[in-house]
């Protein structure tokens, strides 16, 4: 009986640790959505955000062109230099005629 109780308490602790980790990750995602999500920028903020976004690519001119076009429409630019497009659905879902991503 004592072993069963010990096992149950240990399992409860592990489950609560996993739940805490998952909820902490969700909280960070929601903070990012508030800071980077749709409508989080004014059109005048697009140039500096696109400069940041495109700063590490070797294709700087096309990156800047499309980033600014996407930013003016979506009013957001995802965090980081690459990826993270899920934070900005408009930016993520805008596709070319061929079905590829339009926004860098």
PDB file of N, CA and C in Angstrom:
ATOM      1  N   UNK A   1       0.816  -1.199   0.000  1.00  0.00           N
ATOM      2  CA  UNK A   1       0.000   0.000   0.000  1.00  0.00           C
ATOM      3  C   UNK A   1       0.861   1.264   0.000  1.00  0.00           C
ATOM      4  N   UNK A   2       1.962   1.229   0.751  1.00  0.00           N
ATOM      5  CA  UNK A   2       2.866   2.377   0.831  1.00  0.00           C
ATOM      6  C   UNK A   2       3.547   2.646  -0.505  1.00  0.00           C
ATOM      7  N   UNK A   3       3.914   1.561  -1.220  1.00  0.00           N
ATOM      8  CA  UNK A   3       4.546   1.730  -2.534  1.00  0.00           C
ATOM      9  C   UNK A   3       3.566   2.332  -3.535  1.00  0.00           C
ATOM     10  N   UNK A   4       2.320   1.909  -3.476  1.00  0.00           N
ATOM     11  CA  UNK A   4       1.304   2.427  -4.376  1.00  0.00           C
ATOM     12  C   UNK A   4       1.074   3.920  -4.133  1.00  0.00           C
ATOM     13  N   UNK A   5       1.029   4.311  -2.874  1.00  0.00           N
ATOM     14  CA  UNK A   5       0.853   5.713  -2.524  1.00  0.00           C
ATOM     15  C   UNK A   5       2.054   6.538  -2.988  1.00  0.00           C
ATOM     16  N   UNK A   6       3.251   6.022  -2.795  1.00  0.00           N
ATOM     17  CA  UNK A   6       4.462   6.718  -3.242  1.00  0.00           C
ATOM     18  C   UNK A   6       4.465   6.873  -4.764  1.00  0.00           C
ATOM     19  N   UNK A   7       4.096   5.817  -5.477  1.00  0.00           N
ATOM     20  CA  UNK A   7       4.039   5.875  -6.934  1.00  0.00           C
ATOM     21  C   UNK A   7       3.007   6.902  -7.395  1.00  0.00           C
ATOM     22  N   UNK A   8       1.849   6.925  -6.747  1.00  0.00           N
ATOM     23  CA  UNK A   8       0.800   7.880  -7.095  1.00  0.00           C
ATOM     24  C   UNK A   8       1.263   9.315  -6.873  1.00  0.00           C
ATOM     25  N   UNK A   9       1.921   9.590  -5.771  1.00  0.00           N
ATOM     26  CA  UNK A   9       2.415  10.943  -5.497  1.00  0.00           C
ATOM     27  C   UNK A   9       3.493  11.349  -6.503  1.00  0.00           C
ATOM     28  N   UNK A  10       4.374  10.423  -6.833  1.00  0.00           N
ATOM     29  CA  UNK A  10       5.416  10.718  -7.814  1.00  0.00           C
ATOM     30  C   UNK A  10       4.802  11.012  -9.181  1.00  0.00           C
ATOM     31  N   UNK A  11       3.817  10.224  -9.575  1.00  0.00           N
ATOM     32  CA  UNK A  11       3.139  10.455 -10.857  1.00  0.00           C
ATOM     33  C   UNK A  11       2.431  11.809 -10.850  1.00  0.00           C
ATOM     34  N   UNK A  12       1.821  12.172  -9.756  1.00  0.00           N
ATOM     35  CA  UNK A  12       1.138  13.456  -9.641  1.00  0.00           C
ATOM     36  C   UNK A  12       2.127  14.621  -9.773  1.00  0.00           C
ATOM     37  N   UNK A  13       3.283  14.491  -9.175  1.00  0.00           N
ATOM     38  CA  UNK A  13       4.313  15.530  -9.272  1.00  0.00           C
ATOM     39  C   UNK A  13       4.803  15.668 -10.710  1.00  0.00           C
ATOM     40  N   UNK A  14       5.048  14.554 -11.383  1.00  0.00           N
ATOM     41  CA  UNK A  14       5.519  14.586 -12.771  1.00  0.00           C
ATOM     42  C   UNK A  14       4.466  15.231 -13.670  1.00  0.00           C
ATOM     43  N   UNK A  15       3.216  14.865 -13.496  1.00  0.00           N
ATOM     44  CA  UNK A  15       2.139  15.436 -14.312  1.00  0.00           C
ATOM     45  C   UNK A  15       2.033  16.939 -14.086  1.00  0.00           C
ATOM     46  N   UNK A  16       2.145  17.373 -12.839  1.00  0.00           N
ATOM     47  CA  UNK A  16       2.043  18.814 -12.569  1.00  0.00           C
ATOM     48  C   UNK A  16       3.235  19.568 -13.154  1.00  0.00           C
ATOM     49  N   UNK A  17       4.425  18.960 -13.164  1.00  0.00           N
ATOM     50  CA  UNK A  17       5.602  19.605 -13.761  1.00  0.00           C
ATOM     51  C   UNK A  17       5.420  19.745 -15.268  1.00  0.00           C
ATOM     52  N   UNK A  18       4.912  18.720 -15.913  1.00  0.00           N
ATOM     53  CA  UNK A  18       4.683  18.770 -17.361  1.00  0.00           C
ATOM     54  C   UNK A  18       3.630  19.826 -17.690  1.00  0.00           C
ATOM     55  N   UNK A  19       2.549  19.865 -16.919  1.00  0.00           N
ATOM     56  CA  UNK A  19       1.491  20.844 -17.161  1.00  0.00           C
ATOM     57  C   UNK A  19       2.024  22.266 -16.978  1.00  0.00           C
ATOM     58  N   UNK A  20       2.845  22.487 -15.975  1.00  0.00           N
ATOM     59  CA  UNK A  20       3.432  23.811 -15.743  1.00  0.00           C
ATOM     60  C   UNK A  20       4.307  24.227 -16.909  1.00  0.00           C
ATOM     61  N   UNK A  21       5.112  23.301 -17.421  1.00  0.00           N
ATOM     62  CA  UNK A  21       5.989  23.604 -18.555  1.00  0.00           C
ATOM     63  C   UNK A  21       5.174  23.955 -19.792  1.00  0.00           C
ATOM     64  N   UNK A  22       4.123  23.203 -20.061  1.00  0.00           N
ATOM     65  CA  UNK A  22       3.284  23.462 -21.226  1.00  0.00           C
ATOM     66  C   UNK A  22       2.592  24.816 -21.094  1.00  0.00           C
ATOM     67  N   UNK A  23       2.056  25.106 -19.919  1.00  0.00           N
ATOM     68  CA  UNK A  23       1.363  26.383 -19.719  1.00  0.00           C
ATOM     69  C   UNK A  23       2.327  27.556 -19.804  1.00  0.00           C
ATOM     70  N   UNK A  24       3.546  27.397 -19.322  1.00  0.00           N
ATOM     71  CA  UNK A  24       4.545  28.475 -19.412  1.00  0.00           C
ATOM     72  C   UNK A  24       4.889  28.746 -20.871  1.00  0.00           C
ATOM     73  N   UNK A  25       5.015  27.706 -21.677  1.00  0.00           N
ATOM     74  CA  UNK A  25       5.284  27.886 -23.107  1.00  0.00           C
ATOM     75  C   UNK A  25       4.131  28.586 -23.793  1.00  0.00           C
ATOM     76  N   UNK A  26       2.899  28.242 -23.438  1.00  0.00           N
ATOM     77  CA  UNK A  26       1.715  28.900 -23.995  1.00  0.00           C
ATOM     78  C   UNK A  26       1.690  30.378 -23.632  1.00  0.00           C
ATOM     79  N   UNK A  27       2.055  30.698 -22.401  1.00  0.00           N
ATOM     80  CA  UNK A  27       2.047  32.097 -21.969  1.00  0.00           C
ATOM     81  C   UNK A  27       3.024  32.908 -22.803  1.00  0.00           C
ATOM     82  N   UNK A  28       4.206  32.373 -23.070  1.00  0.00           N
ATOM     83  CA  UNK A  28       5.191  33.085 -23.882  1.00  0.00           C
ATOM     84  C   UNK A  28       4.668  33.287 -25.299  1.00  0.00           C
ATOM     85  N   UNK A  29       3.990  32.291 -25.837  1.00  0.00           N
ATOM     86  CA  UNK A  29       3.420  32.409 -27.176  1.00  0.00           C
ATOM     87  C   UNK A  29       2.382  33.522 -27.219  1.00  0.00           C
ATOM     88  N   UNK A  30       1.546  33.623 -26.181  1.00  0.00           N
ATOM     89  CA  UNK A  30       0.525  34.666 -26.151  1.00  0.00           C
ATOM     90  C   UNK A  30       1.150  36.050 -25.991  1.00  0.00           C
ATOM     91  N   UNK A  31       2.225  36.154 -25.234  1.00  0.00           N
ATOM     92  CA  UNK A  31       2.925  37.431 -25.111  1.00  0.00           C
ATOM     93  C   UNK A  31       3.469  37.834 -26.476  1.00  0.00           C
ATOM     94  N   UNK A  32       4.079  36.890 -27.211  1.00  0.00           N
ATOM     95  CA  UNK A  32       4.589  37.185 -28.539  1.00  0.00           C
ATOM     96  C   UNK A  32       3.473  37.602 -29.474  1.00  0.00           C
ATOM     97  N   UNK A  33       2.309  36.969 -29.370  1.00  0.00           N
ATOM     98  CA  UNK A  33       1.189  37.329 -30.246  1.00  0.00           C
ATOM     99  C   UNK A  33       0.741  38.757 -29.986  1.00  0.00           C
ATOM    100  N   UNK A  34       0.791  39.197 -28.726  1.00  0.00           N
ATOM    101  CA  UNK A  34       0.393  40.567 -28.416  1.00  0.00           C
ATOM    102  C   UNK A  34       1.413  41.562 -28.977  1.00  0.00           C
ATOM    103  N   UNK A  35       2.682  41.205 -28.914  1.00  0.00           N
ATOM    104  CA  UNK A  35       3.730  42.117 -29.348  1.00  0.00           C
ATOM    105  C   UNK A  35       3.933  42.077 -30.855  1.00  0.00           C
ATOM    106  N   UNK A  36       3.722  40.914 -31.481  1.00  0.00           N
ATOM    107  CA  UNK A  36       4.021  40.743 -32.899  1.00  0.00           C
ATOM    108  C   UNK A  36       2.810  40.395 -33.748  1.00  0.00           C
ATOM    109  N   UNK A  37       1.665  40.214 -33.168  1.00  0.00           N
ATOM    110  CA  UNK A  37       0.506  39.715 -33.896  1.00  0.00           C
ATOM    111  C   UNK A  37      -0.093  40.702 -34.883  1.00  0.00           C
ATOM    112  N   UNK A  38      -1.187  40.305 -35.520  1.00  0.00           N
ATOM    113  CA  UNK A  38      -1.842  41.142 -36.517  1.00  0.00           C
ATOM    114  C   UNK A  38      -2.211  42.515 -35.954  1.00  0.00           C
ATOM    115  N   UNK A  39      -1.880  43.553 -36.703  1.00  0.00           N
ATOM    116  CA  UNK A  39      -2.217  44.908 -36.293  1.00  0.00           C
ATOM    117  C   UNK A  39      -1.338  45.466 -35.200  1.00  0.00           C
ATOM    118  N   UNK A  40      -0.228  44.803 -34.882  1.00  0.00           N
ATOM    119  CA  UNK A  40       0.631  45.267 -33.796  1.00  0.00           C
ATOM    120  C   UNK A  40       1.546  46.415 -34.223  1.00  0.00           C
ATOM    121  N   UNK A  41       1.607  46.693 -35.530  1.00  0.00           N
ATOM    122  CA  UNK A  41       2.469  47.772 -36.029  1.00  0.00           C
ATOM    123  C   UNK A  41       1.651  48.849 -36.721  1.00  0.00           C
ATOM    124  N   UNK A  42       2.249  50.030 -36.796  1.00  0.00           N
ATOM    125  CA  UNK A  42       1.730  51.103 -37.635  1.00  0.00           C
ATOM    126  C   UNK A  42       2.518  51.048 -38.932  1.00  0.00           C
ATOM    127  N   UNK A  43       1.963  51.527 -40.037  1.00  0.00           N
ATOM    128  CA  UNK A  43       2.701  51.484 -41.313  1.00  0.00           C
ATOM    129  C   UNK A  43       4.087  52.128 -41.234  1.00  0.00           C
ATOM    130  N   UNK A  44       4.238  53.135 -40.410  1.00  0.00           N
ATOM    131  CA  UNK A  44       5.543  53.800 -40.284  1.00  0.00           C
ATOM    132  C   UNK A  44       6.579  52.918 -39.586  1.00  0.00           C
ATOM    133  N   UNK A  45       6.153  51.859 -38.913  1.00  0.00           N
ATOM    134  CA  UNK A  45       7.074  50.962 -38.217  1.00  0.00           C
ATOM    135  C   UNK A  45       7.539  49.801 -39.099  1.00  0.00           C
ATOM    136  N   UNK A  46       7.025  49.708 -40.313  1.00  0.00           N
ATOM    137  CA  UNK A  46       7.367  48.580 -41.182  1.00  0.00           C
ATOM    138  C   UNK A  46       8.840  48.587 -41.590  1.00  0.00           C
ATOM    139  N   UNK A  47       9.375  49.747 -41.965  1.00  0.00           N
ATOM    140  CA  UNK A  47      10.759  49.805 -42.436  1.00  0.00           C
ATOM    141  C   UNK A  47      11.745  49.292 -41.387  1.00  0.00           C
ATOM    142  N   UNK A  48      11.708  49.774 -40.134  1.00  0.00           N
ATOM    143  CA  UNK A  48      12.666  49.245 -39.161  1.00  0.00           C
ATOM    144  C   UNK A  48      12.462  47.755 -38.856  1.00  0.00           C
ATOM    145  N   UNK A  49      11.208  47.315 -38.823  1.00  0.00           N
ATOM    146  CA  UNK A  49      10.959  45.898 -38.545  1.00  0.00           C
ATOM    147  C   UNK A  49      11.433  45.015 -39.695  1.00  0.00           C
ATOM    148  N   UNK A  50      11.242  45.463 -40.925  1.00  0.00           N
ATOM    149  CA  UNK A  50      11.715  44.690 -42.076  1.00  0.00           C
ATOM    150  C   UNK A  50      13.237  44.734 -42.178  1.00  0.00           C
ATOM    151  N   UNK A  51      13.841  45.843 -41.786  1.00  0.00           N
ATOM    152  CA  UNK A  51      15.304  45.919 -41.756  1.00  0.00           C
ATOM    153  C   UNK A  51      15.849  44.873 -40.792  1.00  0.00           C
ATOM    154  N   UNK A  52      15.202  44.740 -39.627  1.00  0.00           N
ATOM    155  CA  UNK A  52      15.607  43.720 -38.658  1.00  0.00           C
ATOM    156  C   UNK A  52      15.398  42.326 -39.234  1.00  0.00           C
ATOM    157  N   UNK A  53      14.216  42.096 -39.804  1.00  0.00           N
ATOM    158  CA  UNK A  53      13.857  40.774 -40.314  1.00  0.00           C
ATOM    159  C   UNK A  53      14.795  40.324 -41.441  1.00  0.00           C
ATOM    160  N   UNK A  54      15.189  41.247 -42.300  1.00  0.00           N
ATOM    161  CA  UNK A  54      15.987  40.910 -43.490  1.00  0.00           C
ATOM    162  C   UNK A  54      17.485  41.122 -43.294  1.00  0.00           C
ATOM    163  N   UNK A  55      17.915  41.440 -42.091  1.00  0.00           N
ATOM    164  CA  UNK A  55      19.318  41.818 -41.880  1.00  0.00           C
ATOM    165  C   UNK A  55      20.311  40.682 -42.105  1.00  0.00           C
ATOM    166  N   UNK A  56      19.893  39.448 -42.011  1.00  0.00           N
ATOM    167  CA  UNK A  56      20.847  38.336 -42.135  1.00  0.00           C
ATOM    168  C   UNK A  56      20.715  37.542 -43.426  1.00  0.00           C
ATOM    169  N   UNK A  57      19.916  38.025 -44.361  1.00  0.00           N
ATOM    170  CA  UNK A  57      19.764  37.287 -45.610  1.00  0.00           C
ATOM    171  C   UNK A  57      20.726  37.816 -46.662  1.00  0.00           C
ATOM    172  N   UNK A  58      21.109  36.965 -47.576  1.00  0.00           N
ATOM    173  CA  UNK A  58      21.964  37.419 -48.674  1.00  0.00           C
ATOM    174  C   UNK A  58      21.134  38.065 -49.784  1.00  0.00           C
ATOM    175  N   UNK A  59      19.808  37.911 -49.723  1.00  0.00           N
ATOM    176  CA  UNK A  59      18.902  38.498 -50.704  1.00  0.00           C
ATOM    177  C   UNK A  59      18.182  39.684 -50.071  1.00  0.00           C
ATOM    178  N   UNK A  60      18.947  40.691 -49.687  1.00  0.00           N
ATOM    179  CA  UNK A  60      18.415  41.802 -48.900  1.00  0.00           C
ATOM    180  C   UNK A  60      17.340  42.605 -49.643  1.00  0.00           C
ATOM    181  N   UNK A  61      17.586  42.964 -50.905  1.00  0.00           N
ATOM    182  CA  UNK A  61      16.623  43.806 -51.637  1.00  0.00           C
ATOM    183  C   UNK A  61      15.259  43.129 -51.810  1.00  0.00           C
ATOM    184  N   UNK A  62      15.206  41.886 -52.337  1.00  0.00           N
ATOM    185  CA  UNK A  62      13.879  41.261 -52.466  1.00  0.00           C
ATOM    186  C   UNK A  62      13.221  41.013 -51.114  1.00  0.00           C
ATOM    187  N   UNK A  63      14.022  40.680 -50.120  1.00  0.00           N
ATOM    188  CA  UNK A  63      13.462  40.464 -48.781  1.00  0.00           C
ATOM    189  C   UNK A  63      12.803  41.744 -48.278  1.00  0.00           C
ATOM    190  N   UNK A  64      13.494  42.857 -48.413  1.00  0.00           N
ATOM    191  CA  UNK A  64      12.947  44.140 -47.964  1.00  0.00           C
ATOM    192  C   UNK A  64      11.684  44.509 -48.754  1.00  0.00           C
ATOM    193  N   UNK A  65      11.713  44.294 -50.066  1.00  0.00           N
ATOM    194  CA  UNK A  65      10.554  44.635 -50.900  1.00  0.00           C
ATOM    195  C   UNK A  65       9.307  43.867 -50.450  1.00  0.00           C
ATOM    196  N   UNK A  66       9.435  42.552 -50.342  1.00  0.00           N
ATOM    197  CA  UNK A  66       8.271  41.738 -49.987  1.00  0.00           C
ATOM    198  C   UNK A  66       7.896  41.891 -48.517  1.00  0.00           C
ATOM    199  N   UNK A  67       8.877  42.056 -47.661  1.00  0.00           N
ATOM    200  CA  UNK A  67       8.575  42.253 -46.244  1.00  0.00           C
ATOM    201  C   UNK A  67       7.754  43.531 -46.047  1.00  0.00           C
ATOM    202  N   UNK A  68       8.170  44.603 -46.699  1.00  0.00           N
ATOM    203  CA  UNK A  68       7.429  45.865 -46.552  1.00  0.00           C
ATOM    204  C   UNK A  68       6.029  45.769 -47.155  1.00  0.00           C
ATOM    205  N   UNK A  69       5.917  45.075 -48.279  1.00  0.00           N
ATOM    206  CA  UNK A  69       4.604  44.877 -48.900  1.00  0.00           C
ATOM    207  C   UNK A  69       3.688  44.094 -47.948  1.00  0.00           C
ATOM    208  N   UNK A  70       4.219  43.032 -47.369  1.00  0.00           N
ATOM    209  CA  UNK A  70       3.435  42.213 -46.437  1.00  0.00           C
ATOM    210  C   UNK A  70       3.111  42.990 -45.167  1.00  0.00           C
ATOM    211  N   UNK A  71       4.083  43.753 -44.673  1.00  0.00           N
ATOM    212  CA  UNK A  71       3.875  44.514 -43.445  1.00  0.00           C
ATOM    213  C   UNK A  71       2.805  45.573 -43.623  1.00  0.00           C
ATOM    214  N   UNK A  72       2.817  46.255 -44.751  1.00  0.00           N
ATOM    215  CA  UNK A  72       1.809  47.298 -44.986  1.00  0.00           C
ATOM    216  C   UNK A  72       0.399  46.704 -45.068  1.00  0.00           C
ATOM    217  N   UNK A  73       0.287  45.467 -45.537  1.00  0.00           N
ATOM    218  CA  UNK A  73      -1.022  44.806 -45.614  1.00  0.00           C
ATOM    219  C   UNK A  73      -1.417  44.188 -44.279  1.00  0.00           C
ATOM    220  N   UNK A  74      -0.479  43.482 -43.652  1.00  0.00           N
ATOM    221  CA  UNK A  74      -0.783  42.720 -42.434  1.00  0.00           C
ATOM    222  C   UNK A  74      -0.569  43.517 -41.145  1.00  0.00           C
ATOM    223  N   UNK A  75       0.234  44.580 -41.221  1.00  0.00           N
ATOM    224  CA  UNK A  75       0.607  45.385 -40.062  1.00  0.00           C
ATOM    225  C   UNK A  75       1.266  44.560 -38.969  1.00  0.00           C
ATOM    226  N   UNK A  76       2.096  43.610 -39.395  1.00  0.00           N
ATOM    227  CA  UNK A  76       2.920  42.865 -38.451  1.00  0.00           C
ATOM    228  C   UNK A  76       4.085  42.244 -39.201  1.00  0.00           C
ATOM    229  N   UNK A  77       5.170  42.014 -38.471  1.00  0.00           N
ATOM    230  CA  UNK A  77       6.339  41.307 -38.976  1.00  0.00           C
ATOM    231  C   UNK A  77       6.713  40.313 -37.882  1.00  0.00           C
ATOM    232  N   UNK A  78       6.878  39.033 -38.213  1.00  0.00           N
ATOM    233  CA  UNK A  78       7.191  38.039 -37.184  1.00  0.00           C
ATOM    234  C   UNK A  78       8.525  38.326 -36.501  1.00  0.00           C
ATOM    235  N   UNK A  79       8.690  37.855 -35.273  1.00  0.00           N
ATOM    236  CA  UNK A  79       9.956  38.042 -34.566  1.00  0.00           C
ATOM    237  C   UNK A  79      11.061  37.205 -35.201  1.00  0.00           C
ATOM    238  N   UNK A  80      12.282  37.598 -34.991  1.00  0.00           N
ATOM    239  CA  UNK A  80      13.426  36.834 -35.487  1.00  0.00           C
ATOM    240  C   UNK A  80      13.748  37.150 -36.930  1.00  0.00           C
ATOM    241  N   UNK A  81      14.739  36.437 -37.433  1.00  0.00           N
ATOM    242  CA  UNK A  81      15.233  36.658 -38.789  1.00  0.00           C
ATOM    243  C   UNK A  81      14.608  35.699 -39.787  1.00  0.00           C
ATOM    244  N   UNK A  82      14.047  34.587 -39.297  1.00  0.00           N
ATOM    245  CA  UNK A  82      13.502  33.549 -40.157  1.00  0.00           C
ATOM    246  C   UNK A  82      12.450  32.771 -39.376  1.00  0.00           C
ATOM    247  N   UNK A  83      11.423  32.324 -40.056  1.00  0.00           N
ATOM    248  CA  UNK A  83      10.408  31.500 -39.394  1.00  0.00           C
ATOM    249  C   UNK A  83       9.500  32.330 -38.496  1.00  0.00           C
ATOM    250  N   UNK A  84       8.932  31.709 -37.493  1.00  0.00           N
ATOM    251  CA  UNK A  84       8.025  32.324 -36.518  1.00  0.00           C
ATOM    252  C   UNK A  84       6.806  32.975 -37.170  1.00  0.00           C
ATOM    253  N   UNK A  85       6.442  32.535 -38.362  1.00  0.00           N
ATOM    254  CA  UNK A  85       5.343  33.166 -39.088  1.00  0.00           C
ATOM    255  C   UNK A  85       3.981  32.862 -38.474  1.00  0.00           C
ATOM    256  N   UNK A  86       3.897  31.839 -37.640  1.00  0.00           N
ATOM    257  CA  UNK A  86       2.633  31.496 -37.001  1.00  0.00           C
ATOM    258  C   UNK A  86       2.112  32.602 -36.102  1.00  0.00           C
ATOM    259  N   UNK A  87       2.993  33.494 -35.663  1.00  0.00           N
ATOM    260  CA  UNK A  87       2.601  34.604 -34.801  1.00  0.00           C
ATOM    261  C   UNK A  87       1.758  35.611 -35.578  1.00  0.00           C
ATOM    262  N   UNK A  88       1.942  35.650 -36.892  1.00  0.00           N
ATOM    263  CA  UNK A  88       1.242  36.618 -37.740  1.00  0.00           C
ATOM    264  C   UNK A  88       0.526  35.856 -38.870  1.00  0.00           C
ATOM    265  N   UNK A  89      -0.714  35.437 -38.663  1.00  0.00           N
ATOM    266  CA  UNK A  89      -1.407  34.601 -39.650  1.00  0.00           C
ATOM    267  C   UNK A  89      -1.493  35.209 -41.049  1.00  0.00           C
ATOM    268  N   UNK A  90      -1.755  36.497 -41.155  1.00  0.00           N
ATOM    269  CA  UNK A  90      -1.850  37.139 -42.472  1.00  0.00           C
ATOM    270  C   UNK A  90      -0.524  37.004 -43.204  1.00  0.00           C
ATOM    271  N   UNK A  91       0.563  37.270 -42.505  1.00  0.00           N
ATOM    272  CA  UNK A  91       1.910  37.188 -43.054  1.00  0.00           C
ATOM    273  C   UNK A  91       2.205  35.748 -43.479  1.00  0.00           C
ATOM    274  N   UNK A  92       1.743  34.814 -42.681  1.00  0.00           N
ATOM    275  CA  UNK A  92       1.997  33.393 -42.924  1.00  0.00           C
ATOM    276  C   UNK A  92       1.167  32.843 -44.083  1.00  0.00           C
ATOM    277  N   UNK A  93      -0.066  33.288 -44.226  1.00  0.00           N
ATOM    278  CA  UNK A  93      -0.996  32.687 -45.181  1.00  0.00           C
ATOM    279  C   UNK A  93      -1.001  33.332 -46.556  1.00  0.00           C
ATOM    280  N   UNK A  94      -0.303  34.435 -46.727  1.00  0.00           N
ATOM    281  CA  UNK A  94      -0.265  35.105 -48.022  1.00  0.00           C
ATOM    282  C   UNK A  94       0.673  34.327 -48.931  1.00  0.00           C
ATOM    283  N   UNK A  95       0.160  33.806 -50.035  1.00  0.00           N
ATOM    284  CA  UNK A  95       0.928  32.921 -50.922  1.00  0.00           C
ATOM    285  C   UNK A  95       1.093  33.530 -52.311  1.00  0.00           C
ATOM    286  N   UNK A  96       2.094  33.060 -53.033  1.00  0.00           N
ATOM    287  CA  UNK A  96       2.298  33.446 -54.435  1.00  0.00           C
ATOM    288  C   UNK A  96       1.333  32.645 -55.306  1.00  0.00           C
ATOM    289  N   UNK A  97       1.312  32.952 -56.594  1.00  0.00           N
ATOM    290  CA  UNK A  97       0.452  32.198 -57.514  1.00  0.00           C
ATOM    291  C   UNK A  97       0.820  30.720 -57.529  1.00  0.00           C
ATOM    292  N   UNK A  98       2.101  30.434 -57.323  1.00  0.00           N
ATOM    293  CA  UNK A  98       2.573  29.047 -57.326  1.00  0.00           C
ATOM    294  C   UNK A  98       2.303  28.324 -56.003  1.00  0.00           C
ATOM    295  N   UNK A  99       1.853  29.065 -54.995  1.00  0.00           N
ATOM    296  CA  UNK A  99       1.553  28.451 -53.703  1.00  0.00           C
ATOM    297  C   UNK A  99       2.658  28.569 -52.675  1.00  0.00           C
ATOM    298  N   UNK A 100       3.755  29.211 -53.051  1.00  0.00           N
ATOM    299  CA  UNK A 100       4.849  29.415 -52.107  1.00  0.00           C
ATOM    300  C   UNK A 100       4.582  30.614 -51.212  1.00  0.00           C
ATOM    301  N   UNK A 101       5.380  30.793 -50.163  1.00  0.00           N
ATOM    302  CA  UNK A 101       5.169  31.940 -49.263  1.00  0.00           C
ATOM    303  C   UNK A 101       5.540  33.247 -49.948  1.00  0.00           C
ATOM    304  N   UNK A 102       4.703  34.257 -49.794  1.00  0.00           N
ATOM    305  CA  UNK A 102       4.982  35.557 -50.376  1.00  0.00           C
ATOM    306  C   UNK A 102       5.841  36.400 -49.427  1.00  0.00           C
ATOM    307  N   UNK A 103       5.634  36.230 -48.151  1.00  0.00           N
ATOM    308  CA  UNK A 103       6.303  37.061 -47.152  1.00  0.00           C
ATOM    309  C   UNK A 103       7.538  36.346 -46.586  1.00  0.00           C
ATOM    310  N   UNK A 104       8.655  37.093 -46.484  1.00  0.00           N
ATOM    311  CA  UNK A 104       9.891  36.471 -45.970  1.00  0.00           C
ATOM    312  C   UNK A 104       9.868  36.256 -44.461  1.00  0.00           C
TER     313      UNK A 104
END
